Short mmCIF file of C-alpha atoms and ligand atoms in Angstrom, two decimals:
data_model
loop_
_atom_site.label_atom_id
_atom_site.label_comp_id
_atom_site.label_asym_id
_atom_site.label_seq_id
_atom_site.Cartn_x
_atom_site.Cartn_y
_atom_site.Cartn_z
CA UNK W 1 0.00 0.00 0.00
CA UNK W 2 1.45 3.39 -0.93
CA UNK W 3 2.33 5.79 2.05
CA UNK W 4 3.73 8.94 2.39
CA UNK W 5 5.91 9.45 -0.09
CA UNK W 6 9.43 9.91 0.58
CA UNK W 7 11.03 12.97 -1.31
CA UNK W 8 15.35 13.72 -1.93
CA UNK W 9 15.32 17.46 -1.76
CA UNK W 10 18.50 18.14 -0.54
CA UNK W 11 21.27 15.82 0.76
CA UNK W 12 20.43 15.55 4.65
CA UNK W 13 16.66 13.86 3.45
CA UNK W 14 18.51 10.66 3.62
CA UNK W 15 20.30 9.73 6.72
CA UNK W 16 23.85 7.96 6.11
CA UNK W 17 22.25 4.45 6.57
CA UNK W 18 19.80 5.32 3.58
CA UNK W 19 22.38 6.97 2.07
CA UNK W 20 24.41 3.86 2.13
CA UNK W 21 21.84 2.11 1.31
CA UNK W 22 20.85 3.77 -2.09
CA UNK W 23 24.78 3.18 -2.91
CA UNK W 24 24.71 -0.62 -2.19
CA UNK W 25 22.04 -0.65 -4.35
CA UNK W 26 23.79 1.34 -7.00
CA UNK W 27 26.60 -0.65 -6.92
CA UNK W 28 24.35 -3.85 -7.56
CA UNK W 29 22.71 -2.17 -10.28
CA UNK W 30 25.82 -1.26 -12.05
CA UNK W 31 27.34 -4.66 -11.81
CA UNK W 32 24.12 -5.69 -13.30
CA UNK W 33 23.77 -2.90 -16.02
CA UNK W 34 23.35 -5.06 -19.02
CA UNK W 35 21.60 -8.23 -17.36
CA UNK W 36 18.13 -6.80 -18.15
CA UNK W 37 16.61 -7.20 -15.19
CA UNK W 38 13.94 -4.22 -14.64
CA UNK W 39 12.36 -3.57 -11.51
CA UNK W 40 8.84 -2.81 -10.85
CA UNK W 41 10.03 0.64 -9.45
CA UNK W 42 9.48 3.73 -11.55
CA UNK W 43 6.49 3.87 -14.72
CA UNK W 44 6.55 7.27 -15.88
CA UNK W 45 8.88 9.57 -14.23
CA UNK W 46 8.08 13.25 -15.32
CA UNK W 47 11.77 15.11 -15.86
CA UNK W 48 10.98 18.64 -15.66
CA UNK W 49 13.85 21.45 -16.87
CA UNK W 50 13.97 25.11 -16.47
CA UNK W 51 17.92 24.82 -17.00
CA UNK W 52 19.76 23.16 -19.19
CA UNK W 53 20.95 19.83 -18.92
CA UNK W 54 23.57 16.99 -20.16
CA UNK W 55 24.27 14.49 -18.05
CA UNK W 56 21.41 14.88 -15.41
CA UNK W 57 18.64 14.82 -18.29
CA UNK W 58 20.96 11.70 -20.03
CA UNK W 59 21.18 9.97 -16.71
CA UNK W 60 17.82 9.65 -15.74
CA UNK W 61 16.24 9.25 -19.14
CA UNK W 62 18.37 5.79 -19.64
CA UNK W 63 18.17 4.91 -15.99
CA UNK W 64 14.73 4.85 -16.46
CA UNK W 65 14.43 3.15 -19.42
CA UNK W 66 16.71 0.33 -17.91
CA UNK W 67 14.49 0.68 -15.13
CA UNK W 68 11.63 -0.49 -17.31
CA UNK W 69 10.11 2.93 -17.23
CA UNK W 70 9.38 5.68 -19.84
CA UNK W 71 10.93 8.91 -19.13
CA UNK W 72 8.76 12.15 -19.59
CA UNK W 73 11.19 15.23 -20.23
CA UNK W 74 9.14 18.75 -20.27
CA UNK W 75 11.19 21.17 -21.11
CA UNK W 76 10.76 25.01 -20.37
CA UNK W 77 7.65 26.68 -22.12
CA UNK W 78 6.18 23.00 -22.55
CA UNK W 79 4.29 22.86 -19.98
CA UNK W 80 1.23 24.82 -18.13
CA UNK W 81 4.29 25.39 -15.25
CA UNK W 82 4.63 29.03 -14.46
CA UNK W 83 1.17 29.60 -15.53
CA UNK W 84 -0.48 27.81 -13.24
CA UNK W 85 0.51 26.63 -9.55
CA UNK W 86 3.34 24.59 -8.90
CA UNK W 87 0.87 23.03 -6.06
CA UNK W 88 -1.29 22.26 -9.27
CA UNK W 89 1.13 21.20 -11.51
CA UNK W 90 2.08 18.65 -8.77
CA UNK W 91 -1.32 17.47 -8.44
CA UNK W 92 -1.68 16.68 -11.39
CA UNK W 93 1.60 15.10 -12.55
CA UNK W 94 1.39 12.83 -9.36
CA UNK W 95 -2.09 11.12 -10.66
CA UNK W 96 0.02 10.05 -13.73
CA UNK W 97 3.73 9.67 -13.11
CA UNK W 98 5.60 7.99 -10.57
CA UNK W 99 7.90 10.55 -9.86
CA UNK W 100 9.08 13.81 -10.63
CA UNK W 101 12.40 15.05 -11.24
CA UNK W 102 13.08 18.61 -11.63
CA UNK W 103 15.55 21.14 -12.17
CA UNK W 104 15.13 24.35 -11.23
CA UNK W 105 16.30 27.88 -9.75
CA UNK W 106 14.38 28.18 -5.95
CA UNK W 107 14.69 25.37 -3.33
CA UNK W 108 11.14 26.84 -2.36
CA UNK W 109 9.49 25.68 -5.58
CA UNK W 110 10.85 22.10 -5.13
CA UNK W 111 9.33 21.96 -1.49
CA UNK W 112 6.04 23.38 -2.46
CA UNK W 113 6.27 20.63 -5.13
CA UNK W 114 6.99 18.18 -2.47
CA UNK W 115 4.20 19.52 -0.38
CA UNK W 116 1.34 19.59 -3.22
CA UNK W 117 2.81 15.70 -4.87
CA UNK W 118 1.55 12.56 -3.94
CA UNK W 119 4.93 10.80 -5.57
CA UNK W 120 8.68 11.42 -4.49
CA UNK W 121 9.93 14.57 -5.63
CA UNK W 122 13.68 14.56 -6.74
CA UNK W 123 15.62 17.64 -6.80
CA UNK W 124 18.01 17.28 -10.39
CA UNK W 125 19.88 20.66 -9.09
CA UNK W 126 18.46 24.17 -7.73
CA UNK W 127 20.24 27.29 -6.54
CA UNK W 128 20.57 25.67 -3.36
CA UNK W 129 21.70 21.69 -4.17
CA UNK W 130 22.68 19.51 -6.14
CA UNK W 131 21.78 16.00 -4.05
CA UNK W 132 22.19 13.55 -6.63
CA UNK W 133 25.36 14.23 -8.18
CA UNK W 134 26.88 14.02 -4.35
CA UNK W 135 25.48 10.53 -4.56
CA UNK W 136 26.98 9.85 -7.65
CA UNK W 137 30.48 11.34 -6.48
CA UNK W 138 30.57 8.99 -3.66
CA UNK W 139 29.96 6.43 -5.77
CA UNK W 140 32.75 7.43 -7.27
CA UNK W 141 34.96 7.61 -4.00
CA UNK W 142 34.03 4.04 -2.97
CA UNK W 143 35.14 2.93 -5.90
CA UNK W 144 38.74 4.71 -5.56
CA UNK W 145 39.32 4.78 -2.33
CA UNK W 146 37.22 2.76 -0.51
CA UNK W 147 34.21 3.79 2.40
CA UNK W 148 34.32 7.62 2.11
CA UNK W 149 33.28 7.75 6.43
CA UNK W 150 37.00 9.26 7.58
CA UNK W 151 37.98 10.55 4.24
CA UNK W 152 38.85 14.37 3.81
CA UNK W 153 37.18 16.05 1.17
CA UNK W 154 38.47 19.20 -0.43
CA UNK W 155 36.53 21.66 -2.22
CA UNK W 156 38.20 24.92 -4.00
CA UNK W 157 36.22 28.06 -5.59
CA UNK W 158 32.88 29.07 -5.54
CA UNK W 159 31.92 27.87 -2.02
CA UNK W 160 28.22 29.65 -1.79
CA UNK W 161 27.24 28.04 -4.91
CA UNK W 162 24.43 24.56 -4.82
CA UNK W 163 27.59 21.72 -5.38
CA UNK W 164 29.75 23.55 -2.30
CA UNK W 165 26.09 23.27 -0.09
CA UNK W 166 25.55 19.36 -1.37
CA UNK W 167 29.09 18.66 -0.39
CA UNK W 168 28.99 19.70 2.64
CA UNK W 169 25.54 18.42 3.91
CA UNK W 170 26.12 15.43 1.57
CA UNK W 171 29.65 14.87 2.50
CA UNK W 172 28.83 15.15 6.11
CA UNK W 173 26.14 12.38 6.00
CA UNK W 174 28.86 10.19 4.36
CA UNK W 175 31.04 10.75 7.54
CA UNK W 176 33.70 12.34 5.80
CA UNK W 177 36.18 15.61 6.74
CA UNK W 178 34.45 18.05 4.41
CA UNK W 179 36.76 21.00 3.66
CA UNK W 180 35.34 23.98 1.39
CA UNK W 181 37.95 26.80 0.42
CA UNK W 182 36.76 30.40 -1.21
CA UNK W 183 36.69 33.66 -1.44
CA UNK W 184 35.37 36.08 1.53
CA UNK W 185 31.98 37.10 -0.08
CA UNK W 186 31.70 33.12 -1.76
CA UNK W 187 31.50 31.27 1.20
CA UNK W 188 28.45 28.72 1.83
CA UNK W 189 25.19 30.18 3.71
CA UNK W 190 25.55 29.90 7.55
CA UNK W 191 22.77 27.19 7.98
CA UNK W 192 23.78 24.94 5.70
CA UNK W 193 27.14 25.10 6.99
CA UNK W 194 25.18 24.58 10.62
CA UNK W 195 23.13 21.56 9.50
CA UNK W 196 26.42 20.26 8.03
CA UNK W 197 27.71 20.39 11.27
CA UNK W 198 24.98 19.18 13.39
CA UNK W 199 24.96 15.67 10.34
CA UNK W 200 28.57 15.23 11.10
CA UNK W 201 28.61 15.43 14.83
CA UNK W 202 26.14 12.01 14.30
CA UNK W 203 28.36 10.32 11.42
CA UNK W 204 31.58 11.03 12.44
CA UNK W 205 32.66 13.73 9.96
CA UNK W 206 33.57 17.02 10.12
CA UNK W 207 32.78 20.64 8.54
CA UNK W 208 35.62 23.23 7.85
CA UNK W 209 35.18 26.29 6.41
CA UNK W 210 38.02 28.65 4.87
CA UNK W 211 39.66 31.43 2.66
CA UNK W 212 42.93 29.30 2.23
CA UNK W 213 43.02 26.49 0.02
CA UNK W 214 45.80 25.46 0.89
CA UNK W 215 44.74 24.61 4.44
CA UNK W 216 41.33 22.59 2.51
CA UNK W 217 43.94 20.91 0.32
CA UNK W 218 46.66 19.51 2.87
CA UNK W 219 46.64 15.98 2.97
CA UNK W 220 43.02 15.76 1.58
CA UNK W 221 41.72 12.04 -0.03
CA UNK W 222 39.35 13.83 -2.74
CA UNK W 223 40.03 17.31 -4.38
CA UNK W 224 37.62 18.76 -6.10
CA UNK W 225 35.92 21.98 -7.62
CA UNK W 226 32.73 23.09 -9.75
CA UNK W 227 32.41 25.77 -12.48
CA UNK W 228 33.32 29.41 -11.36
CA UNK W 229 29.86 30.42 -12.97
CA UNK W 230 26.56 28.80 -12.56
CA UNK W 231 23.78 28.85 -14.51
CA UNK W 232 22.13 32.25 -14.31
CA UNK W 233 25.51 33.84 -13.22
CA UNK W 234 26.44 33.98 -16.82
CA UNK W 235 26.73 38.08 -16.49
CA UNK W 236 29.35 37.92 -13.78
CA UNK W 237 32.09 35.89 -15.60
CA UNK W 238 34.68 38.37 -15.60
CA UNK W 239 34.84 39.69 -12.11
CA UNK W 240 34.55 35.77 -11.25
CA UNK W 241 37.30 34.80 -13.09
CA UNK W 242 39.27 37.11 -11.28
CA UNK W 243 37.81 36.23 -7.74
CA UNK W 244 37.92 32.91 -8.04
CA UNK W 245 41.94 32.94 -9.59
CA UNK W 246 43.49 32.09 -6.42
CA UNK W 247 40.86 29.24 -6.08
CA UNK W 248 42.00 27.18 -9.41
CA UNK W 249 42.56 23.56 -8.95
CA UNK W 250 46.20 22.80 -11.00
CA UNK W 251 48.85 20.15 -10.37
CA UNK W 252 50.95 22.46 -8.02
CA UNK W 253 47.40 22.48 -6.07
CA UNK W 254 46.58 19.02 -6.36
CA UNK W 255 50.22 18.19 -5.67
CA UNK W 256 49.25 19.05 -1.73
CA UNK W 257 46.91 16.52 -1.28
CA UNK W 258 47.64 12.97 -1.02
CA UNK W 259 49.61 11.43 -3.45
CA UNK W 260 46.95 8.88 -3.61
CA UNK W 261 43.72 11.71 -3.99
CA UNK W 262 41.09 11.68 -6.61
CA UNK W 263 39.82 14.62 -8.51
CA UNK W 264 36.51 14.90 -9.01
CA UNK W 265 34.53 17.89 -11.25
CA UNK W 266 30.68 17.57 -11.62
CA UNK W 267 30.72 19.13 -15.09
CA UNK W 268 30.51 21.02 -17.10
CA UNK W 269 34.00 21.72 -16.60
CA UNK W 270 36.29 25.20 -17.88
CA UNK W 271 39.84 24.15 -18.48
CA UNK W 272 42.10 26.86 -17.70
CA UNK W 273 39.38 28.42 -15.46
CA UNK W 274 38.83 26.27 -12.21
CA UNK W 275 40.52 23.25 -13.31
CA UNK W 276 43.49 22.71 -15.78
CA UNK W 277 43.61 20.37 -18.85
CA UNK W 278 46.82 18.79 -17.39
CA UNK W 279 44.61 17.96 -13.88
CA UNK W 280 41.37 17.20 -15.82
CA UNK W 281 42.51 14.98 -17.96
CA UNK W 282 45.54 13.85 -16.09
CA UNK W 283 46.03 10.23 -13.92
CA UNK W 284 44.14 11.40 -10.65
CA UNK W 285 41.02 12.76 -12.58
CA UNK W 286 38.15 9.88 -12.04
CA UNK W 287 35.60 12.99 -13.99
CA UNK W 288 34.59 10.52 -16.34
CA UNK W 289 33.38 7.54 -13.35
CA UNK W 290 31.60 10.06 -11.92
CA UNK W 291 29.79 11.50 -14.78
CA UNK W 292 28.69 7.38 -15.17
CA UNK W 293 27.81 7.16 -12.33
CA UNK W 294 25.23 9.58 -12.10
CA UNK W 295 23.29 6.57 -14.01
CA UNK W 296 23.59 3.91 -11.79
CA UNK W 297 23.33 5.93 -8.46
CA UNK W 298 20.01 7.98 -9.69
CA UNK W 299 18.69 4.37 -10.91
CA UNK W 300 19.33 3.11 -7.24
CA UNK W 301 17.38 6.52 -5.70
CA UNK W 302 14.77 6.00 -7.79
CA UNK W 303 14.08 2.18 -6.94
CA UNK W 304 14.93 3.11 -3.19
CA UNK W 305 12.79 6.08 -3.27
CA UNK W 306 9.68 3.95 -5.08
CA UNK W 307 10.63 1.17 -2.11
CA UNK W 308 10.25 3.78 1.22
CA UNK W 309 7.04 5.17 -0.68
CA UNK W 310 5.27 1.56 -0.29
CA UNK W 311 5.11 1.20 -4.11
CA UNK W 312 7.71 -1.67 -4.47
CA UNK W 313 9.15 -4.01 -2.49
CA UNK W 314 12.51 -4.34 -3.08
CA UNK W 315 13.09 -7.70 -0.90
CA UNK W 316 10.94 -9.74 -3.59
CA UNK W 317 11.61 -7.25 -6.43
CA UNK W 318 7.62 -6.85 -7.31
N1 CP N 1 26.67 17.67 -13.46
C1 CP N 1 25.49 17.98 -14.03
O1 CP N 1 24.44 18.07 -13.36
O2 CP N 1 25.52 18.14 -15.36
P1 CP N 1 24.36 18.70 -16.29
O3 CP N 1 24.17 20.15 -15.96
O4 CP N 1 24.86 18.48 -17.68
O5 CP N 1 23.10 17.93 -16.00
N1 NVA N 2 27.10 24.97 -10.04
C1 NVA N 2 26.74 24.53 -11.38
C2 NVA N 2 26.54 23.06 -11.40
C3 NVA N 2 26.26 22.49 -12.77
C4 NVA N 2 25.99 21.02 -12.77
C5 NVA N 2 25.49 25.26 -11.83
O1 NVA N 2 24.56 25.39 -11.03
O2 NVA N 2 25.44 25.69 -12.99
#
């Protein structure tokens, strides 16, 4: 019998048990990728964009299908969305679909989704997070260097942007060290830096915030960094550039981590603005893992998310 379904915001809306849990699962699923095996999980998941999209729109539109669903991208202007209520538009799409994915610009909208919806709600990046490609990045880190609980995690550059808040709340659900290095003036918004604290203090991890990056970099298991301009920032590129100089992830930077670390960019990436070619595309980058990865971990979610919503049962797989 459905219940309440469960919705994936932001990062903290799965503890790190579920959290581990979805990446078990993901892990199964990718060792299974071309066995052919669909579960009962998602029908018709609704992908909703009001920003543009690669790998998240690519992700979940073959995850899906794998899944033995039928993916339902609405892109911006196709819809009744922004006409009528967002409360409405979930309504409605939650009588049809199983879930919804969306991307969008205010955390707000995606919670008043959540609120009005009837099905999980799945945040595929706002202003504020970016949930699912932390789950695919520790994907990623398992894979490399084992359970990321205890492992330091270094991010440089924009810190107040939605991948620096996912790190850290994401990060600190994993257990691990977060470390996030910018600019005074780019530096993540106090509560999320609180509730990243408050996660940790129960996993085992730890929050640090700072204008050095060499002090986020020392030692650190995982570097890692995110464009210098996010979608809708597009205006400010110069003065970023500039800003965010000091911030740019090349070997003499990686070179202070562990000689064993992992670089990790969600992408899009800028070579020669945040990250260099030689790091990108050099022998610690594991970019292209974790852009996979985004398909087997949002596969997993979706299953896991069906599962906790009383639509599936994922012991007998019906
Ligand atoms: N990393 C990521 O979300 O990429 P897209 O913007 O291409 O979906
Ligand atoms: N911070 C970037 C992430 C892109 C996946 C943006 O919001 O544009």
């Amino acid at each position: 019998m459905p219940t309440s379904p469960r919705h994936f915001l932001v990062d903290t809306d799965l503890t790190q048990q579920e959290q581990s849990e979805v990446l078990d699962l993901a892990r199964r699923l990718k060792a299974d990728r071309w066995a052919h095996r669909p579960y009962a999980g998602p029908q018709t998941v609704a992908l909703l964009f009001d920003k543009t999209s690669t790998r998240t729109r690519v992700s979940f539109a073959t995850g899906i299908a794998d899944l033995g669903g039928s993916p339902l991208v609405v892109n911006p202007g196709e819809s009744q969305l922004g006409k009528e209520s967002v409360a409405d538009t979930a309504r409605v799409f939650s009588r049809m679909v199983s879930t919804i994915v969306w991307r969008t610009y205010a955390q707000e909208g995606l919670e008043e989704m959540a609120a009005a919806s009837d099905v999980p709600v799945v945040n595929g990046l706002s202003d504020a997070y970016h949930p699912c490609q932390i789950l695919a990045d520790l994907l990623t880190v398992r894979e490399h260097r084992g359970d990321p609980a205890g492992r330091t995690f270094a991010y440089l550059g924009d810190a107040a942007n939605n991948m620096a808040h996912s790190y850290l709340l994401g990060g600190a659900t994993a257990g691990m060290h977060v470390r996030v290095a910018g600019p005074e003036g780019y530096l993540p918004d106090p509560a999320v830096v609180a509730a990243a604290e408050e996660r940790a203090a129960s996993t085992g991890g730890s929050v640090r915030v700072t204008t050095d990056p060499d002090e986020a970099l020392a030692g650190a298991d995982v570097v890692c960094t995110d464009t210098w301009v996010s979608m809708g920032q597009e205006a400010e590129r110069e003065a970023r550039a500039r800003i965010f100089a000091p911030y740019a992830v090349d070997a003499a930077a990686l070179a202070k981590a562990d000689p064993e670390a992992v670089f990790l960019h969600c992408l899009p990436a800028f070579r020669g603005c945040e990250v260099t070619a030689e790091v990108l595309e050099g022998p610690q980058s594991v970019v292209w893992d974790e852009a996979e990865n985004r398909l087997h971990a949002q596969k997993a979610l979706l299953v896991w998310l069906m599962a906790r919503s009383g639509r599936y049962d994922l012991a007998t797989g019906s």
